[in-house]
Coordinates of C-alpha atoms in Angstrom, one line a residue:
X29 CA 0.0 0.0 0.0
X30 CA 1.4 3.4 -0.6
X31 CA 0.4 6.8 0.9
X32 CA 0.8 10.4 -0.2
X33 CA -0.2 13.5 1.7
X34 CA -1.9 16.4 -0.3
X35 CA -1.4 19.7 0.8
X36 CA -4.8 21.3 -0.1
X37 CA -4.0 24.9 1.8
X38 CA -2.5 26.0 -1.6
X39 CA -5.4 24.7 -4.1
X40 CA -8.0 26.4 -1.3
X41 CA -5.9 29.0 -1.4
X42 CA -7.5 31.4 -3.9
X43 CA -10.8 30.4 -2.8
X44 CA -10.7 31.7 0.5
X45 CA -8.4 34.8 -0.3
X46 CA -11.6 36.6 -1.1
X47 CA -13.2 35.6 2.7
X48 CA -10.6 36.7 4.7
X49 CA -8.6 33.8 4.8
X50 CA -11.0 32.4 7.6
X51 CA -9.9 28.6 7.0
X52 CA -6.6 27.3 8.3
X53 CA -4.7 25.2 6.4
X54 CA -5.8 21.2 6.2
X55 CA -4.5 18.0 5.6
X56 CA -5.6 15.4 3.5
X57 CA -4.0 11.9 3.2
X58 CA -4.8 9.5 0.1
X59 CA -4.1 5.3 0.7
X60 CA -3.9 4.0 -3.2
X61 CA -4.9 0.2 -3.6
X62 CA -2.9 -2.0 -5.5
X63 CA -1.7 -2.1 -9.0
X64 CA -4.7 -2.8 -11.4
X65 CA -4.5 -6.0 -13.5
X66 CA -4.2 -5.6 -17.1
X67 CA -6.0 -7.9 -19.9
X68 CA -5.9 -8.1 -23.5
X69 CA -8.6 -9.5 -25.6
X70 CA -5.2 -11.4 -27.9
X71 CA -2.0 -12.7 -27.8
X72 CA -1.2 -13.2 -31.2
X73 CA -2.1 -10.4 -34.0
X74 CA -1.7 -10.7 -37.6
X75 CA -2.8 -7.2 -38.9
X76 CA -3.9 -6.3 -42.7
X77 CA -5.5 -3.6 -44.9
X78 CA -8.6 -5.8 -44.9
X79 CA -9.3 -5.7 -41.0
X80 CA -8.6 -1.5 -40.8
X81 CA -11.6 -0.4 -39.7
X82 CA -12.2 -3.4 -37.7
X83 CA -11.7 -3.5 -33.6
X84 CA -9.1 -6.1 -34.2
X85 CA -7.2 -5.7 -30.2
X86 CA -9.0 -4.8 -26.6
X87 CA -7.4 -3.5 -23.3
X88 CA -8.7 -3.7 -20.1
X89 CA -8.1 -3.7 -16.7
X90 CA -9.7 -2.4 -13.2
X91 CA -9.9 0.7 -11.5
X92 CA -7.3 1.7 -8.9
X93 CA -8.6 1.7 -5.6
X94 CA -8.1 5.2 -4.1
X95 CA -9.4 5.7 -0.4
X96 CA -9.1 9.8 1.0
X97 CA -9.1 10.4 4.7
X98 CA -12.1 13.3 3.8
X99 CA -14.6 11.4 1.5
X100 CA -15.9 14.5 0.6
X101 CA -13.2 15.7 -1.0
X102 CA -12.6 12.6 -2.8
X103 CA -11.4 12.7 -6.6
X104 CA -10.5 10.6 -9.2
X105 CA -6.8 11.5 -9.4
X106 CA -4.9 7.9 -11.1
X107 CA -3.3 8.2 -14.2
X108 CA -2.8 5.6 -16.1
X109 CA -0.4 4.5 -18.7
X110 CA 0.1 1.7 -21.4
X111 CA 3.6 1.0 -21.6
X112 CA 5.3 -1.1 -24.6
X113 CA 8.7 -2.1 -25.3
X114 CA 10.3 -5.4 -27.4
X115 CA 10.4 -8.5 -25.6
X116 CA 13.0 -9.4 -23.3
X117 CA 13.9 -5.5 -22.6
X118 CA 12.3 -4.7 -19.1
X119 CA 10.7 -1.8 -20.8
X120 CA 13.5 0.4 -20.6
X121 CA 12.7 2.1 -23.8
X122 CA 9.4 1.7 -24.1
X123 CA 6.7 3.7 -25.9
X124 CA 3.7 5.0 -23.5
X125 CA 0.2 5.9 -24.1
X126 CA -1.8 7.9 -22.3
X127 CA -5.3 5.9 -21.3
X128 CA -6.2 8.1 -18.3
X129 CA -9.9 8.4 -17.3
X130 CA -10.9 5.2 -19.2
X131 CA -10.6 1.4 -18.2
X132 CA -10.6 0.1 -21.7
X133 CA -9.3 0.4 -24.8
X134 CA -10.3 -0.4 -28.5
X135 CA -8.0 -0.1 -31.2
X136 CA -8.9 -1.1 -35.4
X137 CA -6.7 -2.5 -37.5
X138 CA -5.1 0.7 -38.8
X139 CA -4.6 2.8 -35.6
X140 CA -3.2 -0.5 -33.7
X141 CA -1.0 -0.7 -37.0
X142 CA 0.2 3.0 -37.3
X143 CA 0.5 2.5 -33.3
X144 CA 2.9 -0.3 -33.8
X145 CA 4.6 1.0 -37.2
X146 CA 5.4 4.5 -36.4
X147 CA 5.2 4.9 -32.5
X148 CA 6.7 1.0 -31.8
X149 CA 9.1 1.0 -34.5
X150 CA 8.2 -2.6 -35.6
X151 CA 8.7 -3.6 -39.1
X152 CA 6.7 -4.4 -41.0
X153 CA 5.2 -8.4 -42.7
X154 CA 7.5 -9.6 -39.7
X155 CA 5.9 -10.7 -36.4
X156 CA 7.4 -9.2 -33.4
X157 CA 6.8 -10.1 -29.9
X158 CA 6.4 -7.4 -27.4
X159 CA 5.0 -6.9 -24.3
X160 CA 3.0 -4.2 -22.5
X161 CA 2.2 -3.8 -18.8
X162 CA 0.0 -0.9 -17.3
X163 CA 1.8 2.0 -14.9
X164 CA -0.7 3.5 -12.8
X165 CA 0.5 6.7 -10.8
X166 CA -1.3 9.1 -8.2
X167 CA 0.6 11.7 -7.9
X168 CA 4.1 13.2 -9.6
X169 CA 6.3 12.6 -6.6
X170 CA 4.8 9.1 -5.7
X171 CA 6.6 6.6 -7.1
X172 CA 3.8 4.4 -9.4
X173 CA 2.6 0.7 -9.8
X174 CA 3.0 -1.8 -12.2
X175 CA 0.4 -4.2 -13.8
X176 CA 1.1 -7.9 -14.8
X177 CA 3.3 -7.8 -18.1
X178 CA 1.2 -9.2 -21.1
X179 CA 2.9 -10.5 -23.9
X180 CA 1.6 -10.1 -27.9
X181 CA 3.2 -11.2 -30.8
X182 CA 2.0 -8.5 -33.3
X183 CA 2.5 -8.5 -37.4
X184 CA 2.0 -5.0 -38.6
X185 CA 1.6 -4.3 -42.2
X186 CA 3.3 -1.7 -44.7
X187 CA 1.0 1.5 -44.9
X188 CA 2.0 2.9 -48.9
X189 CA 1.3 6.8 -48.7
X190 CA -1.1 7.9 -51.4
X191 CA 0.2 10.9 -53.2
X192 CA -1.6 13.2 -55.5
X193 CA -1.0 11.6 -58.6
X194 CA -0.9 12.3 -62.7
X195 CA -2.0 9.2 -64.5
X196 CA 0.1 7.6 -67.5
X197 CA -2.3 6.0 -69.6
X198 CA -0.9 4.7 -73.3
X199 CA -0.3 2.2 -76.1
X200 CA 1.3 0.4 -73.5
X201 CA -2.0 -0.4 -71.3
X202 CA -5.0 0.4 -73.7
X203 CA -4.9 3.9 -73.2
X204 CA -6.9 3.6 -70.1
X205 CA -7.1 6.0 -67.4
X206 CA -8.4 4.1 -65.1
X207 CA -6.1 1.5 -64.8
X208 CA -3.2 3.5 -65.5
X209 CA 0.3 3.1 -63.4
X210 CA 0.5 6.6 -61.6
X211 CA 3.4 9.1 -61.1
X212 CA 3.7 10.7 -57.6
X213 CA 3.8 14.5 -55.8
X214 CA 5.6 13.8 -51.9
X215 CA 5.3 17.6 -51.6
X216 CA 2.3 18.5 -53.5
X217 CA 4.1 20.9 -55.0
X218 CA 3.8 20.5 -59.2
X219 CA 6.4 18.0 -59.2
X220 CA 5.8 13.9 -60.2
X221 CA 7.9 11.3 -60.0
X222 CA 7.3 7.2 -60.7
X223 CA 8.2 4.4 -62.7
X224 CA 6.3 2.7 -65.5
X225 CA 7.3 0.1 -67.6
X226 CA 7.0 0.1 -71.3
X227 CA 7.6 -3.3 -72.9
X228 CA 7.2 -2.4 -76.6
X229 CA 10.2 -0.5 -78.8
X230 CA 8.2 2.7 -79.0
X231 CA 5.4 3.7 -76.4
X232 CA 3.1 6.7 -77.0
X233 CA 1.5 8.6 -73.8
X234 CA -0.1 11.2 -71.9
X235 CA -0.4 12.0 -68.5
X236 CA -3.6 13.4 -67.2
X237 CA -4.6 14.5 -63.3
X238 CA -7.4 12.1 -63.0
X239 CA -8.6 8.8 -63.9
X240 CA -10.4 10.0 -67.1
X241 CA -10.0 12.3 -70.6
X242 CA -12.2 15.1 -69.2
X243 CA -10.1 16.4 -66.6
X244 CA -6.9 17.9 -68.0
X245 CA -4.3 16.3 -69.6
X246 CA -0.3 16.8 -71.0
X247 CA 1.0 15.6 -74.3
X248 CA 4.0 16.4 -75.7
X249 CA 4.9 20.4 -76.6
X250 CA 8.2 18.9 -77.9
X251 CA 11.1 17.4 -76.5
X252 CA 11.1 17.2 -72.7
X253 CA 8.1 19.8 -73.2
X254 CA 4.9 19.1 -71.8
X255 CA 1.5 21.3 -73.5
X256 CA -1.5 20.9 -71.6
X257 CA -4.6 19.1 -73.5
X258 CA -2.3 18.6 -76.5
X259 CA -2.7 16.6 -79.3
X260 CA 0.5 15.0 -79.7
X261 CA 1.6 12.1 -77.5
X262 CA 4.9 11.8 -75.8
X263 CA 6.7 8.8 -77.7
X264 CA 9.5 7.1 -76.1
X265 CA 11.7 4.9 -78.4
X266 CA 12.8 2.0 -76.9
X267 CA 11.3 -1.5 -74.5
X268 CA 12.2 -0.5 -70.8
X269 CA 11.6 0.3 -67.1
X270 CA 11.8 4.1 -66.8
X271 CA 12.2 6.5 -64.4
X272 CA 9.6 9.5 -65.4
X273 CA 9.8 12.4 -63.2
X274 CA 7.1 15.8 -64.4
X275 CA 6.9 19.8 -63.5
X276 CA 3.6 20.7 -64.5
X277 CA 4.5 24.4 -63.2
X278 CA 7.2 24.3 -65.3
X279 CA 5.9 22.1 -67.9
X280 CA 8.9 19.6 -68.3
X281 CA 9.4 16.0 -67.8
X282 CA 12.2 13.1 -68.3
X283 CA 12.0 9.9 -68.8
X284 CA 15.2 7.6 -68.3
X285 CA 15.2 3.9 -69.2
X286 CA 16.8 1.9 -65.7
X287 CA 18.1 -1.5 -65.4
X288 CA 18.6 -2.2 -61.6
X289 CA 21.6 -3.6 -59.7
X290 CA 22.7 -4.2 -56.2
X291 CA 26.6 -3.1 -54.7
X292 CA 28.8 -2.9 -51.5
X293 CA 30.9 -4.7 -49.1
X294 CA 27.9 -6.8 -48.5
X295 CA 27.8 -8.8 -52.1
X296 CA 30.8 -10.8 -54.0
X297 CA 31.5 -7.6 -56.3
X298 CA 31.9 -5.4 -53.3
X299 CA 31.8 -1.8 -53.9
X300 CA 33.7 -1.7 -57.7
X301 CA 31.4 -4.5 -59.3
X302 CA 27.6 -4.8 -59.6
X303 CA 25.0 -7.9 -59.4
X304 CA 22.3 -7.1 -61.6
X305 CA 18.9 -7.7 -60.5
X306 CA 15.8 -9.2 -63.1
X307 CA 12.8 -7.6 -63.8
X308 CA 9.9 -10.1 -62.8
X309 CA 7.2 -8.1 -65.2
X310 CA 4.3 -10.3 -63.5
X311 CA 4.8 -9.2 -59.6
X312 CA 6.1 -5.8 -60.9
X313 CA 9.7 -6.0 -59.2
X314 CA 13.0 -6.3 -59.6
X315 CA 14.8 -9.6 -58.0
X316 CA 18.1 -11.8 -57.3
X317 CA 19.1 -14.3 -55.3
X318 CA 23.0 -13.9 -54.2
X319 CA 25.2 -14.9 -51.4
X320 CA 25.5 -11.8 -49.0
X321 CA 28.5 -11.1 -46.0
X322 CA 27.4 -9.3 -43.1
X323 CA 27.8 -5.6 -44.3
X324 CA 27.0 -2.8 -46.0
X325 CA 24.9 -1.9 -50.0
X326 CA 23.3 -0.2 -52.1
X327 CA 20.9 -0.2 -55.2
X328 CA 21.9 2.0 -58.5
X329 CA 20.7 2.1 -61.8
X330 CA 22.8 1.8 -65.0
X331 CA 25.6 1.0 -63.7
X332 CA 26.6 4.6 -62.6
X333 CA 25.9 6.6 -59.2
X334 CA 23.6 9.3 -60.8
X335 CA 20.3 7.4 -59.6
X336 CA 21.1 5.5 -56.7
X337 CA 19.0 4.3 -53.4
X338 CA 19.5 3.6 -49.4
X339 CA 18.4 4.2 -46.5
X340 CA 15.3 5.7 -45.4
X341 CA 14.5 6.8 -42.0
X342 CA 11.6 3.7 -42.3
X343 CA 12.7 0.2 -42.2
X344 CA 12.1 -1.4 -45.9
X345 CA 11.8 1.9 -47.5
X346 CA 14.4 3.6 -49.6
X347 CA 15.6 7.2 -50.3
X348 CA 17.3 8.5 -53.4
X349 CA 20.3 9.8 -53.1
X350 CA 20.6 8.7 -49.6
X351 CA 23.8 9.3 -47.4
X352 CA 22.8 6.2 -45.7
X353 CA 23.8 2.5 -46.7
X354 CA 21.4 -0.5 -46.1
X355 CA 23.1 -3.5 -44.4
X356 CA 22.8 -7.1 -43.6
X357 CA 23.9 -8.5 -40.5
X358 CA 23.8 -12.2 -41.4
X359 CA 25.7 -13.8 -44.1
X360 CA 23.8 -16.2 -46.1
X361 CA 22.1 -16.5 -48.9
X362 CA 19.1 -14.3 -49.8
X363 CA 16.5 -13.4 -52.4
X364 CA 16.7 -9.6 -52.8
X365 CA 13.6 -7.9 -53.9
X366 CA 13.5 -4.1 -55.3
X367 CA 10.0 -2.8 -55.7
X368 CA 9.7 0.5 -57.6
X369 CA 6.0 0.1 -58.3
X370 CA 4.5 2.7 -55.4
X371 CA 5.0 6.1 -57.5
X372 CA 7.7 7.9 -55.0
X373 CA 7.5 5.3 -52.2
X374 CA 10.2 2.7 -53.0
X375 CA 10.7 -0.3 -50.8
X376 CA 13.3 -3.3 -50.9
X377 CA 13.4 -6.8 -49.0
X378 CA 16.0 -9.1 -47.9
X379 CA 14.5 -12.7 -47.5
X380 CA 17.3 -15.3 -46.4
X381 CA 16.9 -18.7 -48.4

C-alpha cells in the first residue's frame, strides 16, 4: 500500500483569499490500492488492410482503488499508462500511451497498425513479440505501480502513402485512365515522379490529373516539353523500365530507361562491381538471389551513381540519393527484392533462403 499527503492549503488558497482567509490550512491523506490487473482481448495479432476499420485488439483492466481520509473531498486522481517495449527489454525504452480516465481500450486495425509502425518502430510483414504492462500513478512525486506484463506477438503491415497523382495511360495499357500506373507528388508541390514500364520498342502517352480524358491532360509540346490538352503524344523509343519524373508548373518532364543492380561490401563484387537484379514483369519487381557477407549496400541504376537508393529513415523503404547505406547483419544466402511500383514510395526486402 502506498500513501501520499496532499497539501490542499495551496489549491483552497484562492478560494478563500476573497473571505478573509477564515480557513486554516488542512490535511488530506490518500491510501492507493494495488496495481490494477491488465487484460488483452489477444495474444497473437496478424494485422492487414482488410481488418482497418475493424476492432481487431481490446485492453482492459480495473480501476485503482483510491481511499481519501475526507470522502468528501474525494477525486478521481490515477493516471494511467500503457507501456510497450520489445520482448525481453524490461521496458527500458518503451513507448507510453496515455489511457487516463478510461478502463478500456479499443483499437482497429489501422490505428493498432500506425500504433505499432510508427510509435513501436516494428517492421513491417515480420511478427514481433512485445510486451505491455500498465503504470498507474497518483501523484508526480509518488513513485507508481505496475500491472502484470502481457505478452503479444504482433504482425503489422506496410501502410503505402497515397500521393496526388498524374496518370500515364498509353499504347502500352489500352490507353486507359483508369487502370493507369501513376506518377507521384511527396510535396504536393507540381512536381511527379514514378516508374512505368514500357515493354514495346516505342510507347506513346499522356499524362492526365485524373482517372479520365475530361479532366486535364499533358501531351507532348516537344522534347522534354509538356502542352497541356495537347494533341500530340509523348513517344519514347525504346522497350524498358523508366524513371519519369514531371513539373507541370514548369511544364517539363524526363523519362530515363533503368536496369537495376545491387553493390557494396555486402555482395561478391563489393563496392567496384555490380549484381544485376531481373525484372519479374508479373509481380512488378526487380529480383536476385545472391550470397551476402554481413555488411553494407546499395541499389543504383545503370551501372553509374547518378540514380542511386538507401536508407530511409523507415525500415524497408528507400531514399534516393541517400547518405545512408542499407546492411545485412547475417551472411547467407538471400532473395533480394527491389520494388519501384509505389510512385515515389520505394521499398526493398531481404529474405534469407
Amino acid at each position: 500500500m502506498k500513501k501520499i499527503f496532499k497539501n490542499i492549503g495551496i489549491i483552497t488558497l484562492t478560494m478563500l483569499v476573497f473571505a478573509s482567509c477564515k480557513k486554516d490550512e488542512e490535511k488530506l491523506s490518500v491510501t492507493a490500492g494495488e496495481s490494477p490487473a491488465l487484460a488483452v482481448s489477444t495474444n497473437t495479432l496478424v494485422l492487414t488492410p482488410a481488418t482497418a476499420s475493424d476492432t481487431v485488439i481490446t485492453f482492459s483492466w480495473n480501476k485503482q482503488e483510491v481511499t481519501w481520509s475526507t470522502p468528501a473531498n474525494a477525486t478521481d486522481i490515477s493516471t494511467y499508462t500503457l507501456q510497450i517495449d520489445s520482448a525481453g527489454q524490461n521496458f527500458a525504452s518503451s513507448y507510453d500511451v496515455d489511457f487516463t480516465g478510461f478502463v478500456k481500450e479499443k483499437y482497429t486495425g489501422a490505428d493498432f497498425n500506425a500504433l505499432m509502425v510508427s510509435k513501436v518502430n516494428l517492421p513491417s510483414d515480420v511478427a514481433s513479440h512485445i510486451e505491455l504492462r500498465l503504470k498507474t500513478s497518483i501523484a508526480p512525486n509518488q513513485s507508481p505501480v505496475y500491472s502484470n506484463v502481457v505478452s503479444l506477438t504482433v504482425t503489422p503491415y506496410m501502410v503505402i502513402p497515397e500521393y496526388v497523382s498524374l496518370y500515364v495511360p498509353g499504347g502500352h495499357q489500352g490507353w486507359a485512365p483508369e487502370t493507369a500506373t501513376t506518377i507521384g507528388s511527396v510535396k504536393n508541390d507540381g512536381t511527379y515522379e514514378g516508374f512505368v514500364n514500357f515493354p514495346d520498342a516505342s510507347t506513346e502517352y499522356k499524362l492526365t490529373t485524373e482517372r479520365n480524358w475530361t479532366s486535364t491532360n499533358y501531351g507532348s509540346g516537344g522534347e522534354g516539353i509538356l502542352l497541356a490538352n495537347s494533341k500530340d503524344n509523348i513517344i519514347q523509343a525504346g522497350a524498358g523500365y523508366y524513371y519519369i519524373k514531371a513539373d507541370i508548373n514548369k511544364l517539363t518532364y524526363t523519362a530515363t530507361k533503368t536496369s537495376w543492380a545491387v553493390l557494396g561490401a555486402a555482395t561478391s563484387g563489393g563496392w567496384d562491381t555490380e549484381t544485376a537484379l531481373t525484372y519479374d514483369i508479373n509481380a512488378k519487381v526487380w529480383k536476385a538471389t545472391v550470397n551476402l557477407t554481413a555488411g553494407e549496400f546499395k541499389f543504383r541504376a545503370n551501372n553509374d551513381w547518378a540514380l542511386n537508393m538507401g536508407a530511409s529513415t523507415i525500415d524497408g523503404v528507400l531514399k534516393i540519393a541517400s547518405n545512408d547505406n542499407l546492411s545485412v547483419s547475417d551472411a547467407g544466402n538471400y532473395t533480394i527484392t527491389l520494388d519501384l511500383s509505389h510512385p515515389a514510395y520505394y521499398m526493398y526486402k531481404l529474405k534469407k533462403n
